[in-house]
Short mmCIF file of C-alpha atoms and ligand atoms in Angstrom, two decimals:
data_model
loop_
_atom_site.label_atom_id
_atom_site.label_comp_id
_atom_site.label_asym_id
_atom_site.label_seq_id
_atom_site.Cartn_x
_atom_site.Cartn_y
_atom_site.Cartn_z
CA MET Y 19 10.77 -41.58 -8.13
CA ARG Y 20 13.90 -43.35 -9.09
CA ASN Y 21 12.38 -46.45 -10.56
CA ARG Y 22 9.79 -45.07 -12.55
CA THR Y 23 9.72 -45.65 -16.22
CA TYR Y 24 7.97 -43.49 -18.89
CA THR Y 25 5.20 -45.34 -20.49
CA ALA Y 26 7.27 -44.93 -23.91
CA ASP Y 27 9.93 -47.03 -22.77
CA ALA Y 28 8.05 -49.79 -21.30
CA GLU Y 29 8.96 -52.89 -23.00
CA PRO Y 30 7.36 -56.33 -23.55
CA GLY Y 31 8.63 -58.42 -20.94
CA ASP Y 32 9.74 -56.05 -18.43
CA THR Y 33 8.24 -55.48 -14.65
CA VAL Y 34 8.07 -51.74 -14.47
CA THR Y 35 6.25 -48.99 -12.39
CA VAL Y 36 4.90 -46.24 -14.57
CA ALA Y 37 3.13 -42.89 -13.13
CA GLY Y 38 0.93 -40.54 -14.56
CA TRP Y 39 -2.81 -39.21 -15.19
CA VAL Y 40 -5.69 -41.29 -15.49
CA HIS Y 41 -6.78 -40.41 -19.16
CA GLU Y 42 -9.80 -42.70 -19.48
CA VAL Y 43 -11.40 -45.70 -17.84
CA ARG Y 44 -13.12 -48.14 -19.85
CA ASP Y 45 -15.19 -51.06 -18.17
CA LEU Y 46 -16.20 -53.65 -20.30
CA GLY Y 47 -17.69 -55.76 -17.41
CA GLY Y 48 -15.41 -58.79 -17.07
CA ILE Y 49 -12.39 -57.14 -17.98
CA ALA Y 50 -11.89 -53.04 -17.70
CA PHE Y 51 -9.01 -50.60 -19.05
CA LEU Y 52 -7.60 -47.99 -17.67
CA ILE Y 53 -5.34 -45.50 -20.08
CA LEU Y 54 -2.57 -43.91 -18.03
CA ARG Y 55 -0.92 -40.73 -19.77
CA ASP Y 56 2.59 -39.31 -19.05
CA THR Y 57 4.52 -36.87 -20.88
CA SER Y 58 5.96 -39.49 -23.34
CA GLY Y 59 2.59 -40.84 -24.11
CA LYS Y 60 0.01 -43.40 -22.80
CA ILE Y 61 -0.38 -46.86 -21.60
CA GLN Y 62 -3.15 -49.31 -21.36
CA VAL Y 63 -3.42 -51.03 -17.77
CA LYS Y 64 -5.80 -54.24 -17.97
CA PHE Y 65 -7.98 -55.17 -14.99
CA GLU Y 66 -9.09 -58.99 -15.13
CA LYS Y 67 -11.67 -58.95 -12.48
CA ASP Y 68 -12.03 -62.58 -11.70
CA GLU Y 69 -8.48 -62.78 -11.73
CA MET Y 70 -7.23 -59.78 -9.63
CA ASP Y 71 -7.33 -58.75 -6.00
CA ASP Y 72 -10.59 -56.87 -5.34
CA ASP Y 73 -8.95 -54.02 -3.83
CA LEU Y 74 -7.22 -53.22 -6.52
CA VAL Y 75 -9.60 -53.36 -8.98
CA GLU Y 76 -11.88 -51.18 -6.93
CA THR Y 77 -9.11 -48.67 -6.41
CA GLY Y 78 -8.35 -48.81 -10.29
CA LEU Y 79 -11.57 -48.45 -11.70
CA GLY Y 80 -13.10 -46.02 -8.78
CA VAL Y 81 -10.41 -43.37 -9.08
CA HIS Y 82 -11.65 -40.13 -10.93
CA ARG Y 83 -10.38 -39.16 -14.44
CA GLU Y 84 -6.95 -36.90 -14.23
CA SER Y 85 -5.91 -38.35 -10.90
CA VAL Y 86 -2.12 -39.19 -10.59
CA ILE Y 87 -1.31 -43.03 -9.95
CA SER Y 88 1.37 -45.29 -10.21
CA VAL Y 89 1.07 -48.88 -11.55
CA THR Y 90 3.52 -51.30 -11.11
CA GLY Y 91 3.11 -54.55 -13.09
CA GLU Y 92 4.47 -56.62 -16.07
CA VAL Y 93 4.29 -55.27 -19.64
CA ALA Y 94 2.95 -57.41 -22.46
CA GLU Y 95 2.61 -56.87 -26.15
CA GLU Y 96 -1.35 -56.45 -26.88
CA PRO Y 97 -2.00 -55.58 -30.51
CA ARG Y 98 -5.13 -54.44 -29.62
CA ALA Y 99 -4.10 -51.86 -27.08
CA PRO Y 100 -3.52 -48.18 -28.28
CA THR Y 101 0.27 -48.40 -28.28
CA GLY Y 102 0.31 -52.21 -28.60
CA VAL Y 103 1.39 -52.98 -25.30
CA GLU Y 104 -0.37 -53.11 -21.68
CA VAL Y 105 0.32 -53.41 -18.24
CA THR Y 106 -1.11 -55.90 -15.79
CA PRO Y 107 -0.73 -54.43 -12.37
CA GLU Y 108 0.35 -55.78 -9.12
CA SER Y 109 -0.19 -52.62 -7.25
CA LEU Y 110 -1.54 -49.30 -7.87
CA ASP Y 111 -1.26 -46.30 -5.74
CA VAL Y 112 -3.29 -43.08 -6.05
CA ILE Y 113 -0.84 -40.31 -5.59
CA ALA Y 114 -3.24 -37.47 -6.14
CA GLU Y 115 -6.89 -37.59 -6.55
CA ALA Y 116 -8.32 -35.38 -8.87
CA GLU Y 117 -11.90 -33.65 -8.36
CA ALA Y 118 -14.67 -35.25 -10.26
CA GLN Y 119 -15.67 -32.13 -11.72
CA LEU Y 120 -12.88 -30.49 -14.01
CA PRO Y 121 -12.86 -26.78 -15.15
CA LEU Y 122 -11.89 -28.25 -18.82
CA ASP Y 123 -11.71 -31.73 -20.29
CA PRO Y 124 -8.08 -32.51 -21.20
CA SER Y 125 -9.03 -35.34 -23.62
CA GLY Y 126 -10.36 -32.49 -25.70
CA LYS Y 127 -13.71 -33.97 -26.16
CA VAL Y 128 -15.21 -30.97 -24.97
CA ASP Y 129 -13.92 -27.45 -26.35
CA ALA Y 130 -13.22 -24.68 -24.04
CA GLU Y 131 -12.97 -20.88 -24.44
CA LEU Y 132 -9.60 -19.82 -24.69
CA SER Y 133 -9.96 -17.37 -21.34
CA THR Y 134 -10.97 -20.70 -19.48
CA ARG Y 135 -8.19 -22.51 -21.15
CA LEU Y 136 -5.31 -19.69 -20.05
CA ASP Y 137 -6.92 -19.46 -16.40
CA ASN Y 138 -6.48 -23.67 -16.18
CA ARG Y 139 -3.24 -23.77 -18.18
CA THR Y 140 -1.94 -26.64 -16.22
CA LEU Y 141 -5.07 -28.78 -17.49
CA ASP Y 142 -5.09 -27.43 -20.87
CA LEU Y 143 -1.28 -28.45 -21.09
CA ARG Y 144 -2.22 -32.33 -20.72
CA LYS Y 145 -3.43 -31.94 -24.40
CA ASP Y 146 -1.30 -33.14 -27.00
CA GLU Y 147 -2.01 -30.31 -29.31
CA VAL Y 148 -1.33 -27.58 -26.63
CA LYS Y 149 1.81 -29.65 -25.12
CA ALA Y 150 3.07 -29.70 -28.71
CA ILE Y 151 2.97 -25.67 -29.34
CA PHE Y 152 5.46 -25.37 -26.08
CA GLU Y 153 7.40 -28.21 -27.18
CA ILE Y 154 7.96 -26.69 -30.86
CA ARG Y 155 8.78 -23.25 -28.85
CA ALA Y 156 11.25 -24.80 -26.99
CA GLU Y 157 12.93 -26.13 -30.05
CA VAL Y 158 12.68 -23.00 -31.87
CA GLN Y 159 14.38 -21.16 -28.96
CA ARG Y 160 17.26 -24.04 -29.31
CA ALA Y 161 17.50 -23.61 -32.69
CA VAL Y 162 17.89 -19.83 -32.51
CA ARG Y 163 20.44 -19.94 -30.05
CA ASP Y 164 22.59 -22.57 -31.92
CA GLU Y 165 22.31 -20.52 -35.21
CA PHE Y 166 23.60 -17.45 -33.23
CA ARG Y 167 26.10 -19.16 -31.57
CA ASN Y 168 27.35 -20.51 -34.84
CA LEU Y 169 27.51 -17.16 -35.98
CA ARG Y 170 29.99 -16.28 -33.23
CA ALA Y 171 27.48 -14.00 -31.19
CA THR Y 172 27.46 -13.97 -27.01
CA GLU Y 173 24.39 -14.65 -25.40
CA ILE Y 174 23.69 -11.64 -23.17
CA ASN Y 175 20.98 -10.96 -20.21
CA THR Y 176 20.30 -7.09 -19.82
CA PRO Y 177 18.10 -5.43 -17.39
CA LYS Y 178 14.54 -5.18 -17.17
CA ILE Y 179 14.06 -2.43 -14.77
CA VAL Y 180 15.22 0.64 -16.64
CA ALA Y 181 15.42 4.45 -16.24
CA THR Y 182 14.17 5.34 -19.99
CA GLY Y 183 12.25 3.98 -22.86
CA THR Y 184 13.32 3.61 -26.31
CA GLU Y 185 10.40 2.86 -28.56
CA GLY Y 186 8.16 5.44 -28.27
CA GLY Y 187 6.95 7.14 -24.82
CA THR Y 188 3.19 6.23 -24.64
CA GLU Y 189 3.79 2.26 -24.56
CA LEU Y 190 5.70 2.02 -21.15
CA PHE Y 191 4.84 0.40 -17.77
CA PRO Y 192 6.08 2.74 -14.86
CA ILE Y 193 7.02 1.00 -11.61
CA THR Y 194 8.54 2.52 -8.42
CA TYR Y 195 12.09 1.96 -7.88
CA PHE Y 196 12.89 2.91 -4.11
CA GLY Y 197 11.08 6.56 -4.57
CA GLN Y 198 12.54 6.86 -7.94
CA GLU Y 199 10.78 6.69 -11.45
CA ALA Y 200 11.55 3.54 -13.35
CA PHE Y 201 9.86 1.50 -16.19
CA MET Y 202 9.69 -2.05 -17.38
CA ASN Y 203 11.98 -2.39 -20.54
CA GLN Y 204 10.67 -1.93 -23.99
CA SER Y 205 13.45 -3.46 -25.54
CA PRO Y 206 16.93 -4.30 -24.78
CA GLN Y 207 17.88 -2.03 -27.67
CA LEU Y 208 20.43 0.60 -26.01
CA PHE Y 209 21.94 -2.23 -23.95
CA LYS Y 210 22.57 -4.37 -27.08
CA GLN Y 211 24.09 -1.52 -29.12
CA LEU Y 212 26.33 -0.63 -26.18
CA MET Y 213 27.78 -4.05 -26.22
CA VAL Y 214 28.68 -3.91 -29.69
CA GLY Y 215 31.41 -1.37 -28.55
CA SER Y 216 32.53 -3.77 -25.96
CA GLY Y 217 34.90 -6.51 -26.29
CA LEU Y 218 31.74 -8.90 -27.17
CA GLU Y 219 31.27 -7.32 -30.53
CA ARG Y 220 28.24 -9.56 -31.50
CA VAL Y 221 25.42 -10.52 -29.22
CA PHE Y 222 22.01 -11.90 -28.89
CA GLU Y 223 19.21 -12.09 -26.18
CA VAL Y 224 16.14 -13.94 -25.87
CA GLY Y 225 14.17 -12.27 -23.14
CA PRO Y 226 10.81 -10.29 -22.17
CA ILE Y 227 9.98 -7.04 -23.40
CA PHE Y 228 7.19 -5.03 -21.76
CA ARG Y 229 4.58 -2.87 -24.09
CA ALA Y 230 1.85 -0.90 -22.54
CA GLU Y 231 -0.37 -1.53 -25.59
CA GLU Y 232 -3.45 0.16 -25.46
CA HIS Y 233 -5.23 -2.14 -27.74
CA ASN Y 234 -6.10 -5.75 -26.98
CA THR Y 235 -5.70 -7.71 -30.10
CA PRO Y 236 -5.11 -11.23 -31.37
CA ARG Y 237 -1.27 -10.36 -31.99
CA HIS Y 238 -0.07 -8.07 -29.27
CA LEU Y 239 0.83 -9.16 -25.77
CA ASN Y 240 1.87 -6.65 -22.96
CA GLU Y 241 4.81 -9.25 -22.11
CA ALA Y 242 6.38 -10.50 -25.17
CA THR Y 243 9.69 -12.59 -25.85
CA SER Y 244 12.12 -10.73 -28.01
CA ILE Y 245 14.71 -12.31 -30.00
CA ASP Y 246 17.49 -9.66 -30.09
CA PHE Y 247 20.71 -9.58 -32.35
CA GLU Y 248 23.07 -6.73 -32.78
CA SER Y 249 26.54 -6.74 -34.24
CA ALA Y 250 29.73 -4.72 -35.13
CA PHE Y 251 31.14 -4.02 -38.25
CA ILE Y 252 27.71 -5.20 -40.29
CA ASP Y 253 25.54 -3.14 -41.93
CA HIS Y 254 21.54 -3.45 -42.40
CA THR Y 255 21.78 -5.81 -45.42
CA GLU Y 256 23.91 -8.06 -43.57
CA ALA Y 257 21.69 -8.26 -40.47
CA MET Y 258 18.78 -8.98 -42.96
CA ASP Y 259 20.96 -11.87 -44.06
CA VAL Y 260 21.29 -13.23 -40.38
CA CYS Y 261 17.45 -12.76 -39.63
CA GLU Y 262 16.66 -14.81 -42.61
CA ALA Y 263 18.96 -17.39 -41.58
CA VAL Y 264 17.70 -17.34 -37.78
CA VAL Y 265 13.91 -17.59 -38.79
CA LYS Y 266 15.14 -20.48 -41.34
CA ALA Y 267 16.79 -22.09 -38.97
CA ALA Y 268 14.02 -22.39 -36.55
CA TYR Y 269 11.81 -23.83 -39.33
CA GLU Y 270 14.35 -26.44 -40.12
CA ALA Y 271 14.54 -27.46 -36.77
CA VAL Y 272 10.57 -27.70 -36.47
CA GLU Y 273 10.63 -29.62 -39.66
CA GLU Y 274 13.65 -31.78 -38.48
CA ASN Y 275 12.75 -32.62 -34.84
CA CYS Y 276 9.18 -32.12 -34.24
CA GLN Y 277 7.24 -34.43 -36.53
CA ASP Y 278 5.53 -35.81 -33.44
CA GLU Y 279 4.14 -32.29 -32.48
CA LEU Y 280 3.18 -31.39 -36.08
CA GLU Y 281 1.15 -34.56 -36.10
CA ALA Y 282 -0.68 -33.16 -33.11
CA LEU Y 283 -1.53 -29.58 -34.55
CA GLY Y 284 -2.52 -31.40 -37.56
CA LEU Y 285 0.21 -29.82 -39.47
CA ALA Y 286 2.72 -32.82 -40.44
CA GLU Y 287 1.38 -32.75 -44.15
CA GLU Y 288 1.46 -28.91 -44.77
CA PHE Y 289 4.26 -27.85 -42.75
CA GLU Y 290 7.02 -26.57 -44.78
CA ALA Y 291 10.33 -24.57 -44.18
CA PRO Y 292 10.81 -21.57 -46.29
CA SER Y 293 13.87 -22.24 -48.75
CA GLY Y 294 14.32 -19.26 -51.37
CA GLU Y 295 15.69 -16.28 -50.52
CA PHE Y 296 13.09 -13.60 -48.80
CA PRO Y 297 12.24 -10.74 -51.39
CA ARG Y 298 13.59 -7.54 -50.39
CA LEU Y 299 10.86 -4.60 -51.25
CA THR Y 300 11.58 -0.90 -50.65
CA TYR Y 301 8.95 0.98 -48.67
CA GLU Y 302 8.25 2.93 -52.05
CA GLU Y 303 7.22 -0.15 -53.76
CA ALA Y 304 5.57 -1.72 -50.91
CA ILE Y 305 3.11 1.10 -50.70
CA GLN Y 306 2.76 1.15 -54.75
CA ARG Y 307 1.96 -2.31 -54.17
CA ILE Y 308 -0.77 -1.96 -51.30
CA ASN Y 309 -1.82 0.86 -53.41
CA ALA Y 310 -2.42 -1.20 -56.62
CA THR Y 311 -4.58 -4.23 -54.81
CA GLY Y 312 -7.31 -1.48 -54.31
CA GLU Y 313 -7.94 -2.99 -50.83
CA LEU Y 314 -7.58 0.31 -49.07
CA ASP Y 315 -10.13 3.24 -48.94
CA GLU Y 316 -7.42 5.75 -49.23
CA GLN Y 317 -4.09 5.30 -51.04
CA LEU Y 318 -1.03 5.57 -49.04
CA VAL Y 319 1.47 7.99 -49.49
CA TRP Y 320 4.93 8.76 -48.58
CA GLY Y 321 5.61 8.73 -44.78
CA ASP Y 322 2.44 6.66 -43.78
CA ASP Y 323 2.88 3.83 -41.55
CA LEU Y 324 1.50 0.75 -43.07
CA PRO Y 325 -1.99 -0.26 -41.72
CA THR Y 326 -2.79 -3.70 -40.61
CA GLU Y 327 -5.01 -3.92 -43.82
CA GLY Y 328 -2.21 -2.77 -45.80
CA GLU Y 329 0.14 -5.49 -44.52
CA LYS Y 330 -2.34 -8.01 -45.02
CA ALA Y 331 -2.98 -7.13 -48.73
CA LEU Y 332 0.58 -7.09 -49.50
CA GLY Y 333 1.30 -10.48 -47.42
CA GLU Y 334 -1.32 -12.07 -49.87
CA ASP Y 335 0.34 -10.41 -52.77
CA VAL Y 336 3.90 -11.38 -52.18
CA GLY Y 337 2.67 -14.81 -50.50
CA GLU Y 338 6.11 -15.70 -48.58
CA HIS Y 339 8.42 -13.83 -46.01
CA TYR Y 340 9.86 -10.71 -47.07
CA PHE Y 341 11.55 -7.51 -46.24
CA ILE Y 342 10.54 -3.86 -46.46
CA THR Y 343 13.49 -1.77 -46.57
CA ASP Y 344 14.25 2.09 -47.14
CA TRP Y 345 11.38 3.34 -44.57
CA PRO Y 346 10.94 7.19 -44.66
CA SER Y 347 13.40 8.19 -41.80
CA GLU Y 348 10.93 10.41 -39.96
CA ILE Y 349 8.78 6.95 -39.09
CA LYS Y 350 11.93 5.11 -37.84
CA PRO Y 351 13.39 5.38 -34.23
CA PHE Y 352 16.29 7.69 -33.33
CA TYR Y 353 18.81 4.73 -33.02
CA ILE Y 354 18.54 4.02 -36.93
CA LYS Y 355 20.97 5.55 -39.48
CA ASP Y 356 20.04 7.33 -42.53
CA HIS Y 357 21.38 6.48 -45.96
CA ASP Y 358 24.42 8.48 -46.35
CA ASP Y 359 23.22 9.73 -49.91
CA ASP Y 360 20.28 10.71 -48.85
CA GLU Y 361 19.15 11.67 -45.26
CA THR Y 362 15.30 11.19 -45.93
CA LEU Y 363 15.70 7.26 -46.08
CA SER Y 364 16.75 4.97 -43.26
CA THR Y 365 18.19 1.68 -43.31
CA GLY Y 366 15.73 0.18 -41.04
CA PHE Y 367 13.94 -2.64 -42.10
CA ASP Y 368 11.04 -4.77 -41.26
CA MET Y 369 10.62 -8.51 -41.94
CA MET Y 370 7.32 -9.78 -42.78
CA HIS Y 371 5.19 -13.02 -42.30
CA PRO Y 372 2.53 -12.62 -45.13
CA ASN Y 373 -0.12 -12.33 -42.17
CA MET Y 374 2.17 -9.70 -40.14
CA GLU Y 375 5.15 -8.02 -38.90
CA LEU Y 376 7.61 -10.30 -37.63
CA VAL Y 377 11.04 -8.19 -36.85
CA SER Y 378 12.46 -4.58 -37.15
CA GLY Y 379 15.75 -3.55 -37.52
CA GLY Y 380 18.60 -1.64 -39.42
CA GLN Y 381 21.78 0.00 -39.39
CA ARG Y 382 22.34 1.88 -36.08
CA GLU Y 383 23.37 5.86 -36.16
CA HIS Y 384 27.34 5.29 -34.26
CA ARG Y 385 28.42 8.85 -35.11
CA PHE Y 386 28.01 10.82 -31.49
CA ASP Y 387 27.11 13.94 -33.26
CA HIS Y 388 24.46 12.57 -35.26
CA LEU Y 389 22.98 10.50 -32.66
CA VAL Y 390 22.63 13.53 -30.08
CA ALA Y 391 21.00 15.58 -33.02
CA GLY Y 392 18.36 12.61 -33.67
CA PHE Y 393 17.71 12.35 -30.20
CA GLU Y 394 16.43 16.07 -30.37
CA GLN Y 395 14.73 15.84 -33.80
CA GLN Y 396 12.19 13.47 -32.08
CA GLY Y 397 11.80 15.34 -28.87
CA LEU Y 398 13.70 13.35 -26.68
CA ASP Y 399 16.15 14.60 -23.97
CA PRO Y 400 19.39 13.63 -24.86
CA ASP Y 401 20.67 14.19 -21.13
CA ALA Y 402 18.30 11.39 -20.06
CA PHE Y 403 20.50 8.89 -22.27
CA GLU Y 404 23.61 10.16 -21.32
CA TYR Y 405 24.26 6.49 -20.10
CA TYR Y 406 24.41 5.29 -23.51
CA THR Y 407 25.51 8.38 -25.76
CA LYS Y 408 28.42 9.08 -23.75
CA MET Y 409 29.91 5.37 -24.85
CA PHE Y 410 29.69 6.60 -28.56
CA LYS Y 411 32.40 8.98 -27.63
CA TYR Y 412 35.06 6.19 -27.03
CA GLY Y 413 34.88 4.13 -30.02
CA MET Y 414 31.91 2.83 -31.13
CA PRO Y 415 32.07 0.56 -34.30
CA PRO Y 416 29.41 0.74 -37.26
CA HIS Y 417 26.74 -1.85 -35.97
CA ALA Y 418 23.40 -3.10 -37.00
CA GLY Y 419 20.90 -5.53 -35.65
CA PHE Y 420 17.36 -6.62 -35.27
CA GLY Y 421 14.45 -7.78 -32.75
CA LEU Y 422 12.29 -10.71 -33.57
CA GLY Y 423 8.94 -11.32 -32.11
CA GLY Y 424 9.21 -14.84 -30.56
CA GLU Y 425 5.64 -15.24 -30.14
CA ARG Y 426 4.82 -14.01 -33.52
CA LEU Y 427 7.07 -16.31 -34.97
CA ILE Y 428 5.55 -19.32 -33.20
CA MET Y 429 2.09 -18.10 -33.93
CA THR Y 430 2.73 -17.49 -37.98
CA MET Y 431 4.63 -20.86 -37.87
CA LEU Y 432 1.79 -22.81 -36.63
CA GLY Y 433 -0.99 -20.82 -37.72
CA LEU Y 434 -2.38 -19.72 -34.45
CA GLU Y 435 -4.99 -17.66 -34.60
CA ASN Y 436 -4.33 -15.91 -31.10
CA ILE Y 437 -0.75 -14.74 -29.97
CA ARG Y 438 -1.86 -15.88 -26.52
CA GLU Y 439 -1.93 -19.44 -27.71
CA ALA Y 440 1.73 -19.33 -27.89
CA VAL Y 441 2.47 -17.89 -24.38
CA LEU Y 442 2.11 -20.05 -21.17
CA PHE Y 443 0.68 -17.34 -19.05
CA PRO Y 444 -0.09 -14.41 -21.13
CA ARG Y 445 -0.22 -10.69 -20.07
CA ASP Y 446 -3.07 -8.68 -21.58
CA ARG Y 447 -5.08 -6.09 -20.28
CA GLN Y 448 -7.37 -8.18 -18.56
CA ARG Y 449 -4.73 -11.02 -17.66
CA LEU Y 450 -2.39 -10.22 -14.71
CA SER Y 451 -2.85 -13.96 -13.44
CA PRO Y 452 -2.19 -16.83 -13.45
P1 LIG V 527 9.96 -3.56 -32.38
O1 LIG V 527 9.22 -2.63 -31.44
O2 LIG V 527 9.26 -3.45 -34.00
O3 LIG V 527 11.47 -2.99 -32.76
O4 LIG V 527 9.65 -4.85 -31.83
C1 LIG V 527 10.32 -5.99 -32.46
C2 LIG V 527 9.43 -7.24 -32.97
O5 LIG V 527 8.64 -7.47 -31.58
C3 LIG V 527 7.58 -8.08 -31.71
N1 LIG V 527 6.70 -7.36 -30.83
C4 LIG V 527 5.39 -8.03 -30.00
N2 LIG V 527 4.88 -9.03 -30.17
C5 LIG V 527 3.81 -9.25 -29.64
N3 LIG V 527 3.09 -8.24 -28.73
C6 LIG V 527 3.75 -6.85 -28.81
N4 LIG V 527 3.45 -5.93 -27.86
C7 LIG V 527 5.13 -6.60 -29.19
N5 LIG V 527 6.03 -5.70 -29.65
C8 LIG V 527 6.96 -5.91 -30.27
C9 LIG V 527 7.39 -7.96 -33.30
C10 LIG V 527 8.07 -6.67 -33.46
O6 LIG V 527 8.42 -6.85 -34.99
N6 LIG V 527 14.34 -2.39 -30.95
C11 LIG V 527 13.49 -2.58 -32.18
C12 LIG V 527 14.16 -3.86 -32.45
C13 LIG V 527 15.75 -3.24 -33.26
O7 LIG V 527 15.63 -2.63 -34.01
O8 LIG V 527 16.68 -4.22 -33.17
C14 LIG V 527 12.41 -2.97 -31.76
O9 LIG V 527 11.75 -3.37 -30.40
O10 LIG V 527 7.41 -9.19 -33.95
#
C-alpha cells in the first residue's frame, strides 16, 4: 500500500489512508468509535450514524476485533480521542476478517498462559508489552554490533553444522549429514579462535547455538543466541574490559532509545544502566562468600562448580554485575589457558548478573603442544580436532574472548521470569513448533 500512512504520522487536516487491526469498537448509540492499531500506535475512527453512509457504518461496526482494515478519511484534532486526533471515514475496506473467537486476547484484558502465548505468537506480539521486548532486543543487538565495530572487530558467520562438539559431549544434537555423523554447533568457539590467527585478528558473531540441555528450566533454551567475541593480542583481563563495555553499551542504548518500550513494560522509572566498574572476584573469594552466606546445606570446596543456589546467594550479596575469575583449571574447557605461574588456576572468567551467569570467557591456549596435551587430559581425541589444532602450528597469536548469552542479557535486563519470553519461537524439550 504505497499511499498508507502510519497512524502516528496522521496530522490534523490531512486526508489519509490508515491500515491496521481493529483494536476495539465502542458503540455509544448515535455515535460510535473504532480504535485502529498499527505498529506505530492507535487512532480513533469516528462514526456518526445519522450523517454517514449506512453501509460504511455497518461494515465498520460489524467487523470482528483484530480484523485487518483500511480507512480513508480526514484527520481532525479531537482532545477526547486517545491520541488527540481522529479520522472521519470516507471509505473503509475489510482486508482480512478475523474470526470472532481468538485463542488469546491481544488487548491483554484476559491473561493467557505462556504456552498459549507461544503457540499464538503473532497475536501475542500485538500486545505493546510483548512487542516492546523484541524492539528492545533489536536495539540491544544494534548497540552490541556498534560497540564491537567501534572496537575494530569484524562480524563473522560460522557454520552451524559441524563435525565435533566443544562444550562437553553430552549436550550435542546429532544430525545426519549425507550419511556422516554431524552435530548442530554448541558454540562458534573453535571457528572464532581460528579467525584470530587469520588476517581478521579480532572478530564477533551474533548467532544461534544449540544445546541438548536435559533440563527444562526458566533460563535454558535448546537454541539460544550467543554474542561471541575473540581477539588476537589481548589477555583475559582485556577480554573482561570488552565484555563489560558491550553489556554497558546495550543498557545505555536501551535507556536512550527505548523509553516508550520501557514504559510499555512498566520499567521506565526503575531502569538504570550499570555505571561503576563491575567487581572482579576470584573463584576462591566467590566460594568463601557463598559459604559465609550460610544459604547452602553443604560448604563449597575448591574444585566445585557453583550451584544455582550458590550463584543466587552470591548475587544477592554482591548486588550488581560482577566477574568471577581464576577458576580451577579442571572445571574449565580445554581451550582455556592456565596461568603461567600456576597450572591449577585458569584464566577463565564468568560474568554474572546478580540472578545468573551471562558470560563465559578467558584467555586461550595458543601453544600447540599445550593445546594437544589439554585435549588428552580432558579425554578428547586431538585427531578429531585436527582441522583446528593444525592452524596452531602456523602462527597463532595469544588471544582471548568470551560468549555472552543474548537471551539471558535481555531476560535479566528486563526482569523477565522466563527466558522463553525473550525468544520469538523458543526451542525447548516440549516445543519444536511453531
Ligand atoms: P558457555 O557454554 O558458558 O560458554 O556459554 C556462554 C553463555 O551463553 C549462554 N548460554 C545459554 N543461554 C540459554 N540457554 C542455554 N542452553 C545456554 N547455554 C549457554 C549463557 C552462557 O554464559 N565457548 C564458550 C564461550 C567462550 O569462552 O568464548 C561458551 O560457549 O549466558
